[in-house]
Coordinates of C-alpha atoms in Angstrom, one line a residue:
X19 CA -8.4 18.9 -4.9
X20 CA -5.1 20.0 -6.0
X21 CA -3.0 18.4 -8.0
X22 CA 0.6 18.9 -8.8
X23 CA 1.3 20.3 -12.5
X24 CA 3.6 17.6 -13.9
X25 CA 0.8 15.3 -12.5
X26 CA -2.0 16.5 -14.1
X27 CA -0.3 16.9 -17.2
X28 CA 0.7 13.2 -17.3
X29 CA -3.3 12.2 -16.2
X30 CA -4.6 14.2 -19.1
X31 CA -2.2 13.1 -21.6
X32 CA -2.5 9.6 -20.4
X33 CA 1.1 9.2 -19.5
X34 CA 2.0 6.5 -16.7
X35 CA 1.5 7.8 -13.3
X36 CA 1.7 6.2 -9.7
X37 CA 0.2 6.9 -7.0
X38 CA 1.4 6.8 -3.2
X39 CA -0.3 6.3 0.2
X40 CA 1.1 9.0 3.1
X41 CA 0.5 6.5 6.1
X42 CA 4.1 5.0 5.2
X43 CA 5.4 8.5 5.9
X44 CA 3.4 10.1 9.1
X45 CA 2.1 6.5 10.7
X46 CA 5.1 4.0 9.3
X47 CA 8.3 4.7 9.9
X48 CA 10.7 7.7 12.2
X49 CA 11.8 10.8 11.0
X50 CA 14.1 11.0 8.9
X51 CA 14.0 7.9 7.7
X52 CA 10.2 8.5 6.5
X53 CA 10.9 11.2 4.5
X54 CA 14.3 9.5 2.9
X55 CA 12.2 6.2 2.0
X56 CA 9.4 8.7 0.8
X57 CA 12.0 10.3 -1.9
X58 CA 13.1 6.9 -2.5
X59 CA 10.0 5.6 -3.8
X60 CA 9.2 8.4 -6.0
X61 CA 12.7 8.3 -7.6
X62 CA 11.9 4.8 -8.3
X63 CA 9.3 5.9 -9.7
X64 CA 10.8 8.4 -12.4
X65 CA 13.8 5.8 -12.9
X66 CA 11.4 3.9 -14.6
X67 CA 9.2 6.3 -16.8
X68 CA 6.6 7.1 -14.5
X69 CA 5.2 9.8 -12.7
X70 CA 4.9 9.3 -8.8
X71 CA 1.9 10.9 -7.2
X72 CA 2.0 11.0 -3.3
X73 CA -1.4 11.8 -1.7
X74 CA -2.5 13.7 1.4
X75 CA -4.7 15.8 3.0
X76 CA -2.9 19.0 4.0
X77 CA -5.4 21.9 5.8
X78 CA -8.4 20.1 4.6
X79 CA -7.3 19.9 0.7
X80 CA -6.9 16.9 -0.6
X81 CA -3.1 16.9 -2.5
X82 CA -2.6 14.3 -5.3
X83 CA 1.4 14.8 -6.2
X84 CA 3.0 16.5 -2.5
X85 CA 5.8 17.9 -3.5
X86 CA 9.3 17.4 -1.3
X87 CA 8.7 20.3 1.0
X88 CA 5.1 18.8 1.6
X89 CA 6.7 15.3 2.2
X90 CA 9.1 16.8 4.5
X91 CA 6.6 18.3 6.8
X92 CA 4.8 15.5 6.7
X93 CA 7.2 13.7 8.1
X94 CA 7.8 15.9 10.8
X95 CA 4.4 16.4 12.0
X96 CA 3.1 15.3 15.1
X97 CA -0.8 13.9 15.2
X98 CA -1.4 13.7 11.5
X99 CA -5.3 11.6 11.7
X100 CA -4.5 8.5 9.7
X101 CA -7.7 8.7 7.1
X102 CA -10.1 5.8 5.4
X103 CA -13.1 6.1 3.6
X104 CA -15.3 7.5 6.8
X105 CA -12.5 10.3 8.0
X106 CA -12.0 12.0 4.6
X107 CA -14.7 14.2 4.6
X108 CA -14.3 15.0 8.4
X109 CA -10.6 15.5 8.2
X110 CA -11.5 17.9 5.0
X111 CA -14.6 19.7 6.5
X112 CA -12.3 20.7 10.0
X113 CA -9.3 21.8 7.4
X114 CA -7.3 19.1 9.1
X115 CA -3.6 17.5 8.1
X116 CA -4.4 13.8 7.0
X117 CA -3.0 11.1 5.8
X118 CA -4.0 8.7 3.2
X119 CA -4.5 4.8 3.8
X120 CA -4.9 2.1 1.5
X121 CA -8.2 2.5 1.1
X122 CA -8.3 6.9 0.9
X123 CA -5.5 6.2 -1.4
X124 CA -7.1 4.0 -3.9
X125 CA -10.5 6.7 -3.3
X126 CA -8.7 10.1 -4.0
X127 CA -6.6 8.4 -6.9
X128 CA -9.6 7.1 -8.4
X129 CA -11.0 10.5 -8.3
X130 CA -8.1 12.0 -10.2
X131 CA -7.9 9.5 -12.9
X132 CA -4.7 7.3 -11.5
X133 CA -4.9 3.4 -12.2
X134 CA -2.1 2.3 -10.5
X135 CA -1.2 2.4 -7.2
X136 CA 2.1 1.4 -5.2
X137 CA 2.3 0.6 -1.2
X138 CA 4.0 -1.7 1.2
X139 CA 1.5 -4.1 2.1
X140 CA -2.5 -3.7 1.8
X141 CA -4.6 -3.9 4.8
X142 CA -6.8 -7.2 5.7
X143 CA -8.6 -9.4 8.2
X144 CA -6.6 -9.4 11.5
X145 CA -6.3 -12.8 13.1
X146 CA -9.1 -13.9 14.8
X147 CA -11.1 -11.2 12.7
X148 CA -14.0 -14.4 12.5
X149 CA -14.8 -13.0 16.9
X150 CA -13.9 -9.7 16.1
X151 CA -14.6 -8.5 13.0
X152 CA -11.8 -6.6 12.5
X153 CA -11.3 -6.5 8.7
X154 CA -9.5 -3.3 6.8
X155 CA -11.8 -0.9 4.8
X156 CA -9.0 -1.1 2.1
X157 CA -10.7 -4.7 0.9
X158 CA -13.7 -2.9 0.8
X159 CA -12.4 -0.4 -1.4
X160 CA -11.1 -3.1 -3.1
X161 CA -14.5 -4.3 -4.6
X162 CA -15.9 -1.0 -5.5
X163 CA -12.8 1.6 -6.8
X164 CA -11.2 1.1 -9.7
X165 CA -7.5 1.0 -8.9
X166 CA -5.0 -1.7 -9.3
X167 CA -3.0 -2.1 -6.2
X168 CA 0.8 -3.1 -6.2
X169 CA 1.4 -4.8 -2.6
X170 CA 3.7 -7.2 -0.6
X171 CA 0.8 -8.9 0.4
X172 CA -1.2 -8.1 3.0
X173 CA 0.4 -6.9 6.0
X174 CA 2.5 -10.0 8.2
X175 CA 0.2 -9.3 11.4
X176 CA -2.8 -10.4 9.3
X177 CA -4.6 -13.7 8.8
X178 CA -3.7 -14.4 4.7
X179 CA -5.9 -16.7 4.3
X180 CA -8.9 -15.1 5.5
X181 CA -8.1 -11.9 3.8
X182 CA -7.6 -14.1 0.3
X183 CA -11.3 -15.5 1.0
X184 CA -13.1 -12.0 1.5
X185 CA -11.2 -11.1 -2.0
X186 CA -12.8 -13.9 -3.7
X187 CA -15.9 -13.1 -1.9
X188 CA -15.7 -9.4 -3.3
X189 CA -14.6 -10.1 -7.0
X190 CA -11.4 -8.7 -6.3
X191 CA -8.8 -10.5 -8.9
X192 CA -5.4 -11.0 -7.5
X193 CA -2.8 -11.4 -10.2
X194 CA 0.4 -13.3 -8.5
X195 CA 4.1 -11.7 -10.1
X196 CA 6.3 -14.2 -11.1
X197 CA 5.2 -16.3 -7.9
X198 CA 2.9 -19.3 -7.6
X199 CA 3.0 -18.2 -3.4
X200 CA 0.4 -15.3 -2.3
X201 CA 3.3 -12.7 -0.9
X202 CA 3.8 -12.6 2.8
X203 CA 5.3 -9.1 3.2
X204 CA 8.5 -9.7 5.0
X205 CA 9.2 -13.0 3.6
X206 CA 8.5 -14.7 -0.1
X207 CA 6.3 -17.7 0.5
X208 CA 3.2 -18.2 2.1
X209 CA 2.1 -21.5 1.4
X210 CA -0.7 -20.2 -0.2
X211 CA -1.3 -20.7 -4.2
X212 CA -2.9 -17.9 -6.7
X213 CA -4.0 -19.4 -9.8
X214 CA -3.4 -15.8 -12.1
X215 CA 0.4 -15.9 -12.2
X216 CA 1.6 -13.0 -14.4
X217 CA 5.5 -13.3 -15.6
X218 CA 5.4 -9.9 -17.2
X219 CA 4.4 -6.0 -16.4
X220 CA 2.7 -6.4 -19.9
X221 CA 0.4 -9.9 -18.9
X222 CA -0.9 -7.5 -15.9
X223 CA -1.5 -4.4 -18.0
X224 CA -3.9 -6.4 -20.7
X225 CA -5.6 -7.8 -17.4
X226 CA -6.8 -4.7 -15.5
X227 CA -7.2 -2.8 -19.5
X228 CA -9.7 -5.8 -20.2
X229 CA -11.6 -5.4 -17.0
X230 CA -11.9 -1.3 -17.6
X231 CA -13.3 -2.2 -21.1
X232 CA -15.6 -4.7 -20.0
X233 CA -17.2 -2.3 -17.1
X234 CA -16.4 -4.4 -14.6
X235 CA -16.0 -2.4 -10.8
X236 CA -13.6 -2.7 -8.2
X237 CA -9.9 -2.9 -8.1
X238 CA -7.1 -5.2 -9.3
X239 CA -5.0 -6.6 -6.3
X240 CA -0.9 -7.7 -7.4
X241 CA 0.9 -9.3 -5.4
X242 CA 4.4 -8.8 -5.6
X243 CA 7.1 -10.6 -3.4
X244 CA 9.8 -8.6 -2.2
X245 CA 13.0 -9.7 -3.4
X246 CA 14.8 -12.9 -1.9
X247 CA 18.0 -10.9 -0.7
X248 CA 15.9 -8.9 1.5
X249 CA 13.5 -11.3 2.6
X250 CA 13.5 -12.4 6.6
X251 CA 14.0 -15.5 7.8
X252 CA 10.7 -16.9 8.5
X253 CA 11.1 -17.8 12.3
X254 CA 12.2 -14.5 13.6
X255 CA 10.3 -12.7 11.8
X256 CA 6.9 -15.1 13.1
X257 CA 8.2 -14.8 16.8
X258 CA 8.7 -11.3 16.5
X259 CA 4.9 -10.7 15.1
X260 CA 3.7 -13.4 17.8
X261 CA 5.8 -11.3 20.9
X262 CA 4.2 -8.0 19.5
X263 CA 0.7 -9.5 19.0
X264 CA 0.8 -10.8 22.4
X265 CA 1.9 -7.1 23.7
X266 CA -0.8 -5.4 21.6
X267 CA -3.4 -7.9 23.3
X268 CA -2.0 -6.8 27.0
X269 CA -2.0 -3.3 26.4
X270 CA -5.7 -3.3 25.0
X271 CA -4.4 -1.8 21.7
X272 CA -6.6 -2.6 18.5
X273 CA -9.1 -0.7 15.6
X274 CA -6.9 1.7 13.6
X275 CA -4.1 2.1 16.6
X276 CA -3.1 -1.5 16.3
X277 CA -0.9 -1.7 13.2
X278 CA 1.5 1.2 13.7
X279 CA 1.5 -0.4 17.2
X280 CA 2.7 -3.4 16.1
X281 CA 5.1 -2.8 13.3
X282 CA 6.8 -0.3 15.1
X283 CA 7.1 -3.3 18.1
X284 CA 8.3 -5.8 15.2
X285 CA 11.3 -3.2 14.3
X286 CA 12.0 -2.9 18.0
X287 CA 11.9 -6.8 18.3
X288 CA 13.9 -7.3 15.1
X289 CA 16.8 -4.8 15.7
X290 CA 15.9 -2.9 12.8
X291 CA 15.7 -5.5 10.4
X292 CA 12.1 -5.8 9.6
X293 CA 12.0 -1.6 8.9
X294 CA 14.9 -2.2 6.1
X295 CA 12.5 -5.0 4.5
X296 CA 9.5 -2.9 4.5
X297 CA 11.9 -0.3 2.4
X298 CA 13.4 -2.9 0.1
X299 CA 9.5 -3.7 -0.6
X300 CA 8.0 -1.0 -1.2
X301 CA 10.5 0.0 -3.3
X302 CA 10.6 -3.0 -5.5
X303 CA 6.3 -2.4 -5.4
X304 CA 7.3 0.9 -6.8
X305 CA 8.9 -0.4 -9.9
X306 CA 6.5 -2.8 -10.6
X307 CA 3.8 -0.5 -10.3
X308 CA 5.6 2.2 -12.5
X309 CA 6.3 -0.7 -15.2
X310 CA 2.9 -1.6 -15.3
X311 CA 1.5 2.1 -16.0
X312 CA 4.1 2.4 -18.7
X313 CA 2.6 -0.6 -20.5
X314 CA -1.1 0.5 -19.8
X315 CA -0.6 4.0 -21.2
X316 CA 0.8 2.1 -24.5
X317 CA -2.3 -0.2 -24.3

């Protein structure tokens, strides 16, 4: 593993540090505009007294802290293997390029000694996942790393509610920011209530500290709602997930395939509008994330 200077000194010295998933970068979004957001994030990051880490796998070595050039090439690269839990030690034994998901995120961070960790929206159970059981490793990881996730939710394709029940199920808290409404990604409310609503970066810092002193596994989930000025309207946003769903099914598209599938079909469906959301988000996940390891590292 090799980890960037300035990262490890902050890790050792028990500065605030965030980490980043690379999916968002070589599965998420075009070139250049996945390299841009990338930059983005981490000067989020550092404008609020953090230290962003960005993970990959890059010739079989696992990076914690890419630096731009890395980020750059990562961007440009064609058939980067989009790694979980079961592809990191194949992707590292062939000396592949990979990039990190929610789930080999939340792994390699825990290895290095990160606690917090910032992305767009956390995988889940797709719809219908109750036939199929097509349910994300990251709510695996979930239950058994300890990492505290900052996310929009769970990704708009998913079924919330399902996804919200396997948490429970796992012992997975999920702390609510200033919401009473689970976050729906693209939009603010999704009808469904958390009881842990946290009003501050601090509330959530004393949360995830007490659970690390106690010796209790597994990750902390926080979900964040992306700001109302940049939410969707609720409609278009459903009918486009619904069109691209429907186009997914028809094509015979699904496993790990489906979701860059669809949420490059939703951008395409939305003229653009859902990609400009998912920046908006992840950014705004990115300050929350960076204020919360700034409190922790005073706790």
């Amino acid at each position: 593993m090799k980890i960037r200077p300035d990262v490890l000194f902050a890790i050792q010295n028990k500065l605030p540090v965030v980490a980043l998933e690379s999916t968002i970068i070589s599965h998420g979004m075009p070139y250049p505009k996945n390299v841009e957001t990338a930059l983005l994030v981490e000067e989020e990051i550092i404008k609020n007294q953090a230290t962003p880490a960005t993970i990959g796998i890059i010739d079989g070595e696992i990076v914690v802290g890419m630096t731009h050039d890395e980020i750059e090439q990562f961007g440009k690269r064609k058939g980067i293997a989009k790694v979980s839990r079961r592809d990191i030690p194949i992707v590292v034994a062939q000396k592949k390029w990979g990039a990190t998901t929610v789930a080999a995120t939340m792994i390699i961070a825990g290895m290095a000694g990160i606690e917090v960790f910032a992305t767009g929206g956390c995988g889940g159970a797709h719809r219908q996942a109750q036939q199929t059981f097509d349910i994300s490793a990251d709510l695996e990881e979930l239950q058994r790393t300890n990492v505290t996730l900052v996310s929009a939710g769970v990704k708009a394709i998913l079924d919330l509610k399902l996804t919200l029940e396997i948490l429970e199920t796992k012992g997975v808290p999920v702390l609510s920011y200033q919401s009473k409404e689970f976050a729906d990604f693209y939009t603010r409310n999704s009808g469904l209530e958390i009881e842990n609503v946290c009003n501050t970066p601090l509330e959530i810092a004393q949360i995830i500290k007490a659970k690390r002193d106690l010796k209790l596994d597994g990750g902390v989930f926080v979900s964040n709602p992306i700001p109302a000025e940049y939410a969707m309207d609720k409609e278009i946003i459903n009918n486009a997930i619904d069109k691209a769903l429907k186009m997914a099914d028809e094509k015979g598209i699904s496993g790990k395939d489906i979701t860059p599938f669809l949420l490059k079909t939703i951008v395409e469906l939305t003229n653009g509008d859902s990609l400009e959301s998912n920046i908006k988000l992840v950014l705004n996940n990115a300050k929350l994330g960076a204020e919360i390891a700034l409190e922790l590292s005073k706790l």
